[in-house]
């Protein structure tokens, strides 16, 4: 399985929590489109001979491009690769871009999955986050997309936000489930460097929520999604059966992917590569045929630790047979020894030869995962 990711590095407005690479100057949109196509052409050998099972337009805000522009990128992929008939083709979209006209034209493209950034349905949260839509607009955008025939929709939500009480979070969840969507990505707010939120936190203008509140919100998310027929298949991701994000699962299942655009990452089992996080430098380099990415060769140990990190995040867990066959006896023994300790504390269980986080373990997933790492002396 292999996937292609496009990073669309533009946003119309900056959200106060977000550190993803983007620019609010949209002037270079057309030039960037040409560069993305050129990069695909330059780097097609990375996935040589592979069929494409997923395409993901992420950002930034991919919906700053018209449906025709998005389709032109898909056609460019088709020039170089075979795209599987059942490929998942996702567009991240901001709710206020999903107008009638946009959706009507988007339905004519090959995009078959939408990931919509809702964040919260409460307007005061959206104002604090500096989002460019209201709760009602977000709700209506999803309904509209469904009316135009989109039947594989994911929404992004953030909890652990200052001012988001448990009651308000419960209301957000209730609205999400009312919408009858297929997939939910719910993230705890992270105070990333160089964001307005982190600046406000340092100045004491906003306060981090208490750990008990975070935990109560996560627990509610898990129990409510279960109640509404969603599978909790990755720490922050929930889906209706069979509708897990193929693209994101390929990250967690260590499949190959090619990331195009400024700041995009690529992975082909042996090597990780990442593009420069600067639109102008990226475009200049692409046009002149100069270097715009860096890479890291992965050591045997890196590969094992990557496997731990990605597999334990998911409901499928860490496959002990894979560890034995790919990494050998010593790594296998290490996993079993570590598992013993966490089975006792009810943080992991072993099922059909897989080590899987329990609901309790999910709350301390970072600690559990790092304990499984194999550290060379
Ligand atoms: C890169 S954004 C792109 C989505 C699209 N631009 C939008 O905002 O609707 C993907 C998602 O990451 C989440 N996100 C970004 N920064 C975050 C942070 N600091 N803490 C928690 N979630 C964050 C948001 O839920 C966001 O929708
Ligand atoms: S959350 Fe989305 S719209 Fe907001 S700044 Fe980040 S990428 Fe842009």
mmCIF file of C-alpha atoms and ligand atoms in Angstrom:
data_model
loop_
_atom_site.group_PDB
_atom_site.id
_atom_site.type_symbol
_atom_site.label_atom_id
_atom_site.label_comp_id
_atom_site.label_asym_id
_atom_site.label_seq_id
_atom_site.Cartn_x
_atom_site.Cartn_y
_atom_site.Cartn_z
ATOM 1 C CA UNK A 1 0.000 0.000 0.000
ATOM 2 C CA UNK A 2 1.240 3.469 -0.699
ATOM 3 C CA UNK A 3 -0.118 6.942 -0.450
ATOM 4 C CA UNK A 4 0.517 10.438 -1.669
ATOM 5 C CA UNK A 5 0.124 13.465 0.573
ATOM 6 C CA UNK A 6 -0.037 17.066 -0.665
ATOM 7 C CA UNK A 7 0.672 19.780 1.865
ATOM 8 C CA UNK A 8 -1.261 22.892 0.805
ATOM 9 C CA UNK A 9 0.549 25.628 2.740
ATOM 10 C CA UNK A 10 -2.032 28.407 2.721
ATOM 11 C CA UNK A 11 -4.697 29.582 5.169
ATOM 12 C CA UNK A 12 -7.033 32.559 4.924
ATOM 13 C CA UNK A 13 -6.712 33.223 8.655
ATOM 14 C CA UNK A 14 -4.384 31.926 11.353
ATOM 15 C CA UNK A 15 -5.909 29.849 14.143
ATOM 16 C CA UNK A 16 -4.400 30.704 17.494
ATOM 17 C CA UNK A 17 -3.425 27.147 18.436
ATOM 18 C CA UNK A 18 -1.990 25.970 15.140
ATOM 19 C CA UNK A 19 1.680 25.484 14.303
ATOM 20 C CA UNK A 20 1.251 23.636 11.010
ATOM 21 C CA UNK A 21 3.258 25.175 8.202
ATOM 22 C CA UNK A 22 1.214 27.746 6.267
ATOM 23 C CA UNK A 23 1.185 31.285 4.908
ATOM 24 C CA UNK A 24 -1.726 33.703 4.914
ATOM 25 C CA UNK A 25 -0.521 35.318 1.722
ATOM 26 C CA UNK A 26 -2.325 33.453 -1.018
ATOM 27 C CA UNK A 27 -0.515 35.269 -3.820
ATOM 28 C CA UNK A 28 1.669 32.299 -4.717
ATOM 29 C CA UNK A 29 -1.215 29.830 -5.017
ATOM 30 C CA UNK A 30 -0.872 29.257 -8.747
ATOM 31 C CA UNK A 31 2.889 29.109 -8.664
ATOM 32 C CA UNK A 32 2.681 26.601 -5.808
ATOM 33 C CA UNK A 33 0.279 24.416 -7.819
ATOM 34 C CA UNK A 34 2.799 24.219 -10.645
ATOM 35 C CA UNK A 35 5.580 23.412 -8.152
ATOM 36 C CA UNK A 36 3.568 20.593 -6.567
ATOM 37 C CA UNK A 37 3.102 19.063 -10.023
ATOM 38 C CA UNK A 38 6.783 19.431 -10.766
ATOM 39 C CA UNK A 39 7.753 17.863 -7.456
ATOM 40 C CA UNK A 40 5.505 14.884 -8.196
ATOM 41 C CA UNK A 41 7.225 14.465 -11.527
ATOM 42 C CA UNK A 42 10.703 14.867 -9.986
ATOM 43 C CA UNK A 43 10.080 12.336 -7.229
ATOM 44 C CA UNK A 44 7.839 9.739 -8.851
ATOM 45 C CA UNK A 45 10.636 7.147 -8.618
ATOM 46 C CA UNK A 46 10.111 7.128 -4.822
ATOM 47 C CA UNK A 47 6.953 5.025 -5.319
ATOM 48 C CA UNK A 48 7.996 3.344 -8.535
ATOM 49 C CA UNK A 49 5.834 0.359 -9.465
ATOM 50 C CA UNK A 50 3.373 1.007 -6.637
ATOM 51 C CA UNK A 51 -0.352 1.485 -7.003
ATOM 52 C CA UNK A 52 -1.782 4.429 -5.152
ATOM 53 C CA UNK A 53 -4.308 3.514 -2.481
ATOM 54 C CA UNK A 54 -4.770 6.871 -0.854
ATOM 55 C CA UNK A 55 -4.345 10.516 -1.704
ATOM 56 C CA UNK A 56 -4.601 13.127 1.015
ATOM 57 C CA UNK A 57 -4.835 16.892 0.534
ATOM 58 C CA UNK A 58 -3.853 18.326 3.909
ATOM 59 C CA UNK A 59 -2.619 21.619 5.143
ATOM 60 C CA UNK A 60 -2.912 24.418 5.726
ATOM 61 C CA UNK A 61 -6.187 24.670 3.931
ATOM 62 C CA UNK A 62 -6.509 22.634 0.732
ATOM 63 C CA UNK A 63 -9.958 24.129 0.135
ATOM 64 C CA UNK A 64 -8.268 27.413 -0.837
ATOM 65 C CA UNK A 65 -7.880 25.661 -4.203
ATOM 66 C CA UNK A 66 -10.877 25.277 -6.475
ATOM 67 C CA UNK A 67 -12.191 21.762 -7.160
ATOM 68 C CA UNK A 68 -10.761 22.029 -10.689
ATOM 69 C CA UNK A 69 -7.312 22.796 -9.291
ATOM 70 C CA UNK A 70 -7.555 19.862 -6.871
ATOM 71 C CA UNK A 71 -8.638 17.573 -9.716
ATOM 72 C CA UNK A 72 -5.688 18.772 -11.809
ATOM 73 C CA UNK A 73 -3.365 17.409 -9.094
ATOM 74 C CA UNK A 74 -5.197 14.076 -9.083
ATOM 75 C CA UNK A 75 -4.892 13.903 -12.883
ATOM 76 C CA UNK A 76 -1.189 14.587 -12.521
ATOM 77 C CA UNK A 77 -0.890 11.559 -10.225
ATOM 78 C CA UNK A 78 -2.800 9.534 -12.790
ATOM 79 C CA UNK A 79 -0.235 10.450 -15.437
ATOM 80 C CA UNK A 80 2.461 8.689 -13.403
ATOM 81 C CA UNK A 81 0.717 6.008 -11.350
ATOM 82 C CA UNK A 82 -2.207 3.646 -11.286
ATOM 83 C CA UNK A 83 -4.719 4.897 -8.739
ATOM 84 C CA UNK A 84 -6.701 1.957 -7.358
ATOM 85 C CA UNK A 85 -10.439 2.031 -8.088
ATOM 86 C CA UNK A 86 -11.219 2.011 -4.379
ATOM 87 C CA UNK A 87 -8.556 4.593 -3.479
ATOM 88 C CA UNK A 88 -9.451 6.939 -0.638
ATOM 89 C CA UNK A 89 -9.064 10.544 -1.797
ATOM 90 C CA UNK A 90 -9.448 13.000 1.075
ATOM 91 C CA UNK A 91 -9.669 16.761 1.041
ATOM 92 C CA UNK A 92 -9.223 18.694 4.292
ATOM 93 C CA UNK A 93 -11.671 21.567 4.137
ATOM 94 C CA UNK A 94 -12.573 24.511 6.288
ATOM 95 C CA UNK A 95 -16.334 24.700 6.853
ATOM 96 C CA UNK A 96 -16.734 28.164 5.386
ATOM 97 C CA UNK A 97 -15.211 27.055 2.077
ATOM 98 C CA UNK A 98 -17.879 24.380 1.643
ATOM 99 C CA UNK A 99 -20.401 26.552 -0.182
ATOM 100 C CA UNK A 100 -23.082 25.191 -2.529
ATOM 101 C CA UNK A 101 -20.993 26.032 -5.588
ATOM 102 C CA UNK A 102 -17.814 24.559 -4.141
ATOM 103 C CA UNK A 103 -19.495 21.298 -3.145
ATOM 104 C CA UNK A 104 -21.328 20.980 -6.451
ATOM 105 C CA UNK A 105 -18.027 21.206 -8.334
ATOM 106 C CA UNK A 106 -16.117 19.101 -5.807
ATOM 107 C CA UNK A 107 -18.601 16.268 -6.326
ATOM 108 C CA UNK A 108 -17.499 16.162 -9.985
ATOM 109 C CA UNK A 109 -13.888 15.469 -8.937
ATOM 110 C CA UNK A 110 -12.402 12.192 -7.692
ATOM 111 C CA UNK A 111 -12.398 13.406 -4.061
ATOM 112 C CA UNK A 112 -14.473 10.869 -2.111
ATOM 113 C CA UNK A 113 -13.764 11.805 1.501
ATOM 114 C CA UNK A 114 -13.907 15.114 3.376
ATOM 115 C CA UNK A 115 -12.132 16.005 6.583
ATOM 116 C CA UNK A 116 -13.725 19.120 8.008
ATOM 117 C CA UNK A 117 -12.226 21.198 10.817
ATOM 118 C CA UNK A 118 -15.119 21.865 13.194
ATOM 119 C CA UNK A 119 -13.051 22.234 16.415
ATOM 120 C CA UNK A 120 -16.087 23.247 18.527
ATOM 121 C CA UNK A 121 -19.738 24.153 18.001
ATOM 122 C CA UNK A 122 -19.548 26.907 20.631
ATOM 123 C CA UNK A 123 -18.963 30.328 19.139
ATOM 124 C CA UNK A 124 -16.989 31.603 22.140
ATOM 125 C CA UNK A 125 -14.464 28.758 21.664
ATOM 126 C CA UNK A 126 -14.238 29.465 17.946
ATOM 127 C CA UNK A 127 -13.596 33.157 18.636
ATOM 128 C CA UNK A 128 -10.868 32.274 21.151
ATOM 129 C CA UNK A 129 -9.314 29.957 18.540
ATOM 130 C CA UNK A 130 -9.638 32.656 15.828
ATOM 131 C CA UNK A 131 -11.584 30.341 13.530
ATOM 132 C CA UNK A 132 -13.314 31.946 10.580
ATOM 133 C CA UNK A 133 -16.717 30.267 10.999
ATOM 134 C CA UNK A 134 -19.437 29.924 13.627
ATOM 135 C CA UNK A 135 -20.677 26.671 15.126
ATOM 136 C CA UNK A 136 -23.867 26.862 13.101
ATOM 137 C CA UNK A 137 -21.923 27.447 9.870
ATOM 138 C CA UNK A 138 -19.847 24.360 10.566
ATOM 139 C CA UNK A 139 -22.972 22.297 11.265
ATOM 140 C CA UNK A 140 -24.650 23.531 8.090
ATOM 141 C CA UNK A 141 -21.512 22.859 6.007
ATOM 142 C CA UNK A 142 -21.567 19.176 6.974
ATOM 143 C CA UNK A 143 -25.269 18.881 6.218
ATOM 144 C CA UNK A 144 -24.715 20.589 2.871
ATOM 145 C CA UNK A 145 -21.855 18.239 1.981
ATOM 146 C CA UNK A 146 -24.121 15.275 2.773
ATOM 147 C CA UNK A 147 -26.861 16.763 0.581
ATOM 148 C CA UNK A 148 -24.362 16.849 -2.283
ATOM 149 C CA UNK A 149 -23.698 13.141 -1.791
ATOM 150 C CA UNK A 150 -20.516 13.060 0.309
ATOM 151 C CA UNK A 151 -20.953 9.976 2.447
ATOM 152 C CA UNK A 152 -17.502 9.594 3.956
ATOM 153 C CA UNK A 153 -16.984 12.611 6.193
ATOM 154 C CA UNK A 154 -14.602 13.101 9.064
ATOM 155 C CA UNK A 155 -14.628 15.996 11.490
ATOM 156 C CA UNK A 156 -11.810 17.428 13.599
ATOM 157 C CA UNK A 157 -12.558 18.572 17.120
ATOM 158 C CA UNK A 158 -10.348 19.909 19.889
ATOM 159 C CA UNK A 159 -10.913 19.370 23.618
ATOM 160 C CA UNK A 160 -8.910 20.452 26.649
ATOM 161 C CA UNK A 161 -9.427 24.052 25.488
ATOM 162 C CA UNK A 162 -9.590 26.825 28.135
ATOM 163 C CA UNK A 163 -13.242 27.566 28.834
ATOM 164 C CA UNK A 164 -14.492 24.273 27.370
ATOM 165 C CA UNK A 165 -16.302 22.738 30.328
ATOM 166 C CA UNK A 166 -17.297 19.079 30.436
ATOM 167 C CA UNK A 167 -20.881 20.145 29.778
ATOM 168 C CA UNK A 168 -19.880 22.133 26.679
ATOM 169 C CA UNK A 169 -17.770 19.230 25.428
ATOM 170 C CA UNK A 170 -20.736 16.903 25.920
ATOM 171 C CA UNK A 171 -22.824 19.281 23.807
ATOM 172 C CA UNK A 172 -20.148 19.269 21.082
ATOM 173 C CA UNK A 173 -20.153 15.483 21.024
ATOM 174 C CA UNK A 174 -23.936 15.344 20.931
ATOM 175 C CA UNK A 175 -23.977 17.595 17.857
ATOM 176 C CA UNK A 176 -21.268 15.600 16.116
ATOM 177 C CA UNK A 177 -23.200 12.358 16.563
ATOM 178 C CA UNK A 178 -26.396 14.048 15.400
ATOM 179 C CA UNK A 179 -24.648 14.715 12.096
ATOM 180 C CA UNK A 180 -24.371 11.032 11.279
ATOM 181 C CA UNK A 181 -20.806 11.261 10.002
ATOM 182 C CA UNK A 182 -18.400 8.376 9.504
ATOM 183 C CA UNK A 183 -15.202 9.457 11.230
ATOM 184 C CA UNK A 184 -14.025 11.700 14.078
ATOM 185 C CA UNK A 185 -10.551 12.986 14.880
ATOM 186 C CA UNK A 186 -10.502 14.469 18.382
ATOM 187 C CA UNK A 187 -7.314 16.074 19.594
ATOM 188 C CA UNK A 188 -6.407 17.364 22.995
ATOM 189 C CA UNK A 189 -5.219 20.969 22.643
ATOM 190 C CA UNK A 190 -1.449 21.116 22.374
ATOM 191 C CA UNK A 191 0.410 24.280 23.229
ATOM 192 C CA UNK A 192 2.725 24.300 20.231
ATOM 193 C CA UNK A 193 5.644 26.734 20.046
ATOM 194 C CA UNK A 194 5.120 30.030 18.211
ATOM 195 C CA UNK A 195 1.350 30.065 18.518
ATOM 196 C CA UNK A 196 -0.827 32.780 20.016
ATOM 197 C CA UNK A 197 -2.153 30.269 22.570
ATOM 198 C CA UNK A 198 1.333 29.491 23.841
ATOM 199 C CA UNK A 199 2.149 33.192 24.011
ATOM 200 C CA UNK A 200 -1.056 33.829 25.996
ATOM 201 C CA UNK A 201 -0.268 30.895 28.273
ATOM 202 C CA UNK A 202 3.187 32.246 29.054
ATOM 203 C CA UNK A 203 1.715 35.686 29.763
ATOM 204 C CA UNK A 204 -0.924 34.156 32.075
ATOM 205 C CA UNK A 205 -3.793 35.358 29.853
ATOM 206 C CA UNK A 206 -5.085 31.802 29.476
ATOM 207 C CA UNK A 207 -4.632 28.810 31.738
ATOM 208 C CA UNK A 208 -4.162 25.154 30.919
ATOM 209 C CA UNK A 209 -7.162 23.045 31.892
ATOM 210 C CA UNK A 210 -6.743 20.732 34.882
ATOM 211 C CA UNK A 211 -5.651 17.195 34.154
ATOM 212 C CA UNK A 212 -8.867 15.788 35.639
ATOM 213 C CA UNK A 213 -10.891 17.876 33.164
ATOM 214 C CA UNK A 214 -8.785 16.611 30.233
ATOM 215 C CA UNK A 215 -9.175 13.057 31.378
ATOM 216 C CA UNK A 216 -12.918 13.381 31.965
ATOM 217 C CA UNK A 217 -13.328 14.838 28.450
ATOM 218 C CA UNK A 218 -11.307 12.031 26.876
ATOM 219 C CA UNK A 219 -13.270 9.401 28.804
ATOM 220 C CA UNK A 220 -16.535 10.952 27.670
ATOM 221 C CA UNK A 221 -15.286 10.968 24.086
ATOM 222 C CA UNK A 222 -14.440 7.270 24.297
ATOM 223 C CA UNK A 223 -17.693 6.219 25.943
ATOM 224 C CA UNK A 224 -19.952 8.360 23.742
ATOM 225 C CA UNK A 225 -18.287 7.280 20.517
ATOM 226 C CA UNK A 226 -18.621 3.640 21.550
ATOM 227 C CA UNK A 227 -22.285 4.239 22.341
ATOM 228 C CA UNK A 228 -22.803 5.689 18.865
ATOM 229 C CA UNK A 229 -21.203 2.770 17.049
ATOM 230 C CA UNK A 230 -17.732 4.217 16.469
ATOM 231 C CA UNK A 231 -14.592 2.116 16.761
ATOM 232 C CA UNK A 232 -11.789 3.746 18.714
ATOM 233 C CA UNK A 233 -9.091 2.616 16.304
ATOM 234 C CA UNK A 234 -6.298 5.049 17.147
ATOM 235 C CA UNK A 235 -5.602 7.271 20.136
ATOM 236 C CA UNK A 236 -7.332 10.308 18.579
ATOM 237 C CA UNK A 237 -9.389 8.628 15.867
ATOM 238 C CA UNK A 238 -12.801 6.997 15.792
ATOM 239 C CA UNK A 239 -14.675 5.552 12.842
ATOM 240 C CA UNK A 240 -17.672 3.577 11.760
ATOM 241 C CA UNK A 241 -16.677 -0.009 10.988
ATOM 242 C CA UNK A 242 -14.452 -0.295 7.929
ATOM 243 C CA UNK A 243 -14.227 3.459 7.506
ATOM 244 C CA UNK A 244 -10.913 4.037 9.268
ATOM 245 C CA UNK A 245 -8.847 6.597 7.371
ATOM 246 C CA UNK A 246 -6.817 4.497 4.922
ATOM 247 C CA UNK A 247 -4.327 7.268 4.542
ATOM 248 C CA UNK A 248 -3.635 7.803 8.229
ATOM 249 C CA UNK A 249 -3.653 4.058 8.829
ATOM 250 C CA UNK A 250 -0.845 3.755 6.318
ATOM 251 C CA UNK A 251 1.241 6.018 8.592
ATOM 252 C CA UNK A 252 0.443 3.838 11.587
ATOM 253 C CA UNK A 253 0.961 0.611 9.676
ATOM 254 C CA UNK A 254 4.279 1.823 8.334
ATOM 255 C CA UNK A 255 3.325 1.799 4.663
ATOM 256 C CA UNK A 256 5.179 3.935 2.159
ATOM 257 C CA UNK A 257 4.053 7.446 1.441
ATOM 258 C CA UNK A 258 5.305 10.334 -0.618
ATOM 259 C CA UNK A 259 4.679 13.803 0.804
ATOM 260 C CA UNK A 260 4.716 16.736 -1.593
ATOM 261 C CA UNK A 261 4.834 20.440 -0.809
ATOM 262 C CA UNK A 262 6.650 22.573 1.747
ATOM 263 C CA UNK A 263 7.098 20.811 5.130
ATOM 264 C CA UNK A 264 5.702 17.510 3.781
ATOM 265 C CA UNK A 265 7.260 14.289 5.082
ATOM 266 C CA UNK A 266 7.902 11.076 3.137
ATOM 267 C CA UNK A 267 8.661 7.595 4.340
ATOM 268 C CA UNK A 268 9.810 4.448 2.549
ATOM 269 C CA UNK A 269 10.694 2.087 5.426
ATOM 270 C CA UNK A 270 14.440 2.791 5.236
ATOM 271 C CA UNK A 271 14.470 6.508 5.069
ATOM 272 C CA UNK A 272 12.459 9.499 6.260
ATOM 273 C CA UNK A 273 12.552 12.704 4.238
ATOM 274 C CA UNK A 274 11.100 16.125 4.915
ATOM 275 C CA UNK A 275 10.764 19.179 2.721
ATOM 276 C CA UNK A 276 11.811 22.651 3.717
ATOM 277 C CA UNK A 277 9.100 24.551 5.656
ATOM 278 C CA UNK A 278 9.314 27.752 3.641
ATOM 279 C CA UNK A 279 7.059 28.415 0.649
ATOM 280 C CA UNK A 280 9.392 30.747 -1.197
ATOM 281 C CA UNK A 281 12.527 28.666 -0.702
ATOM 282 C CA UNK A 282 10.618 25.534 -1.679
ATOM 283 C CA UNK A 283 9.280 27.063 -4.903
ATOM 284 C CA UNK A 284 12.613 28.615 -5.869
ATOM 285 C CA UNK A 285 14.410 25.320 -5.323
ATOM 286 C CA UNK A 286 11.823 23.294 -7.236
ATOM 287 C CA UNK A 287 11.970 25.668 -10.181
ATOM 288 C CA UNK A 288 15.766 25.734 -10.272
ATOM 289 C CA UNK A 289 16.137 21.995 -9.687
ATOM 290 C CA UNK A 290 17.934 22.568 -6.386
ATOM 291 C CA UNK A 291 17.687 20.647 -3.100
ATOM 292 C CA UNK A 292 14.629 21.344 -0.924
ATOM 293 C CA UNK A 293 14.554 18.379 1.410
ATOM 294 C CA UNK A 294 16.565 16.651 4.085
ATOM 295 C CA UNK A 295 16.571 13.014 5.027
ATOM 296 C CA UNK A 296 17.484 10.590 7.755
ATOM 297 C CA UNK A 297 18.463 6.957 7.150
ATOM 298 C CA UNK A 298 16.719 4.829 9.740
ATOM 299 C CA UNK A 299 18.842 2.497 11.849
ATOM 300 C CA UNK A 300 17.571 -0.960 12.785
ATOM 301 C CA UNK A 301 16.730 0.362 16.223
ATOM 302 C CA UNK A 302 14.954 3.429 14.804
ATOM 303 C CA UNK A 303 12.798 1.095 12.730
ATOM 304 C CA UNK A 304 11.877 -0.937 15.789
ATOM 305 C CA UNK A 305 11.046 2.149 17.853
ATOM 306 C CA UNK A 306 8.998 3.500 14.946
ATOM 307 C CA UNK A 307 7.110 0.225 14.824
ATOM 308 C CA UNK A 308 6.371 0.452 18.569
ATOM 309 C CA UNK A 309 5.256 4.059 18.298
ATOM 310 C CA UNK A 310 2.973 3.545 15.326
ATOM 311 C CA UNK A 311 1.502 0.130 16.143
ATOM 312 C CA UNK A 312 0.719 0.753 19.808
ATOM 313 C CA UNK A 313 -1.289 3.830 18.821
ATOM 314 C CA UNK A 314 -3.846 1.623 17.101
ATOM 315 C CA UNK A 315 -6.480 -0.866 18.158
ATOM 316 C CA UNK A 316 -4.629 -3.571 16.190
ATOM 317 C CA UNK A 317 -1.621 -3.126 18.471
ATOM 318 C CA UNK A 318 1.908 -4.453 18.247
ATOM 319 C CA UNK A 319 2.191 -7.786 16.457
ATOM 320 C CA UNK A 320 4.627 -9.999 18.360
ATOM 321 C CA UNK A 321 5.151 -12.220 15.282
ATOM 322 C CA UNK A 322 6.213 -9.175 13.253
ATOM 323 C CA UNK A 323 8.642 -8.217 15.999
ATOM 324 C CA UNK A 324 10.110 -11.720 16.038
ATOM 325 C CA UNK A 325 10.416 -12.097 12.271
ATOM 326 C CA UNK A 326 11.518 -8.549 11.437
ATOM 327 C CA UNK A 327 13.590 -7.640 14.473
ATOM 328 C CA UNK A 328 14.600 -10.915 16.108
ATOM 329 C CA UNK A 329 14.529 -12.736 19.413
ATOM 330 C CA UNK A 330 16.079 -10.053 21.606
ATOM 331 C CA UNK A 331 13.486 -7.421 20.602
ATOM 332 C CA UNK A 332 10.689 -9.972 20.970
ATOM 333 C CA UNK A 333 11.843 -10.816 24.509
ATOM 334 C CA UNK A 334 12.089 -7.139 25.365
ATOM 335 C CA UNK A 335 8.441 -6.650 24.310
ATOM 336 C CA UNK A 336 7.205 -9.591 26.376
ATOM 337 C CA UNK A 337 9.100 -8.414 29.455
ATOM 338 C CA UNK A 338 7.722 -4.893 29.134
ATOM 339 C CA UNK A 339 4.234 -6.215 28.464
ATOM 340 C CA UNK A 340 4.244 -8.198 31.747
ATOM 341 C CA UNK A 341 4.602 -5.050 33.803
ATOM 342 C CA UNK A 342 1.824 -3.253 31.939
ATOM 343 C CA UNK A 343 -0.514 -6.255 31.976
ATOM 344 C CA UNK A 344 -0.241 -6.193 35.753
ATOM 345 C CA UNK A 345 -1.140 -2.507 35.888
ATOM 346 C CA UNK A 346 -3.961 -3.141 33.334
ATOM 347 C CA UNK A 347 -2.463 -0.749 30.777
ATOM 348 C CA UNK A 348 -1.998 -3.355 28.020
ATOM 349 C CA UNK A 349 -3.430 -6.752 27.162
ATOM 350 C CA UNK A 350 -2.203 -9.464 24.823
ATOM 351 C CA UNK A 351 -4.761 -10.692 22.325
ATOM 352 C CA UNK A 352 -4.014 -13.126 19.491
ATOM 353 C CA UNK A 353 -0.315 -12.387 19.745
ATOM 354 C CA UNK A 354 -0.816 -8.616 19.696
ATOM 355 C CA UNK A 355 0.024 -6.197 22.508
ATOM 356 C CA UNK A 356 -2.820 -3.712 22.699
ATOM 357 C CA UNK A 357 -3.356 -0.677 24.931
ATOM 358 C CA UNK A 358 -6.363 -1.001 27.255
ATOM 359 C CA UNK A 359 -8.704 2.004 27.670
ATOM 360 C CA UNK A 360 -6.753 2.726 30.867
ATOM 361 C CA UNK A 361 -3.416 2.456 29.048
ATOM 362 C CA UNK A 362 -4.537 4.864 26.331
ATOM 363 C CA UNK A 363 -4.499 7.671 28.921
ATOM 364 C CA UNK A 364 -0.804 7.136 29.550
ATOM 365 C CA UNK A 365 0.060 5.983 26.031
ATOM 366 C CA UNK A 366 3.214 8.102 25.723
ATOM 367 C CA UNK A 367 4.706 6.566 28.871
ATOM 368 C CA UNK A 368 3.793 3.038 27.812
ATOM 369 C CA UNK A 369 5.160 3.455 24.282
ATOM 370 C CA UNK A 370 8.448 4.983 25.372
ATOM 371 C CA UNK A 371 8.941 2.128 27.835
ATOM 372 C CA UNK A 372 8.757 -0.356 24.951
ATOM 373 C CA UNK A 373 11.494 1.474 23.045
ATOM 374 C CA UNK A 374 14.723 -0.391 22.588
ATOM 375 C CA UNK A 375 17.515 1.871 23.711
ATOM 376 C CA UNK A 376 21.016 0.932 22.608
ATOM 377 C CA UNK A 377 23.667 1.080 25.330
HETATM 378 C C1 LIG B 1 -3.613 20.946 10.014
HETATM 379 S S1 LIG B 1 -5.216 21.181 10.473
HETATM 380 C C2 LIG B 1 -5.916 21.305 8.854
HETATM 381 C C3 LIG B 1 -7.414 21.390 8.824
HETATM 382 C C4 LIG B 1 -8.032 22.631 8.253
HETATM 383 N N1 LIG B 1 -7.104 23.612 7.879
HETATM 384 C C5 LIG B 1 -8.934 23.232 9.307
HETATM 385 O O1 LIG B 1 -8.447 23.936 10.156
HETATM 386 O O2 LIG B 1 -10.135 22.988 9.244
HETATM 387 C C6 LIG B 1 -5.740 19.606 11.055
HETATM 388 C C7 LIG B 1 -6.328 19.592 12.445
HETATM 389 O O3 LIG B 1 -5.310 19.585 13.408
HETATM 390 C C8 LIG B 1 -5.867 19.985 14.645
HETATM 391 N N2 LIG B 1 -4.880 20.823 15.336
HETATM 392 C C9 LIG B 1 -4.026 21.702 14.787
HETATM 393 N N3 LIG B 1 -3.250 22.259 15.750
HETATM 394 C C10 LIG B 1 -3.625 21.717 16.933
HETATM 395 C C11 LIG B 1 -3.207 21.885 18.295
HETATM 396 N N4 LIG B 1 -2.257 22.742 18.616
HETATM 397 N N5 LIG B 1 -3.810 21.139 19.239
HETATM 398 C C12 LIG B 1 -4.785 20.255 18.910
HETATM 399 N N6 LIG B 1 -5.222 20.073 17.657
HETATM 400 C C13 LIG B 1 -4.661 20.784 16.671
HETATM 401 C C14 LIG B 1 -7.160 20.725 14.339
HETATM 402 O O4 LIG B 1 -8.249 19.996 14.815
HETATM 403 C C15 LIG B 1 -7.165 20.776 12.826
HETATM 404 O O5 LIG B 1 -8.447 20.700 12.280
HETATM 405 S S1 LIG B 2 -6.144 24.842 11.958
HETATM 406 FE FE1 LIG B 2 -6.349 24.734 9.769
HETATM 407 S S2 LIG B 2 -7.132 26.781 9.146
HETATM 408 FE FE2 LIG B 2 -6.345 26.973 11.197
HETATM 409 S S3 LIG B 2 -4.272 27.741 10.910
HETATM 410 FE FE3 LIG B 2 -4.155 25.480 11.158
HETATM 411 S S4 LIG B 2 -4.189 24.705 9.115
HETATM 412 FE FE4 LIG B 2 -4.896 26.834 8.993
#
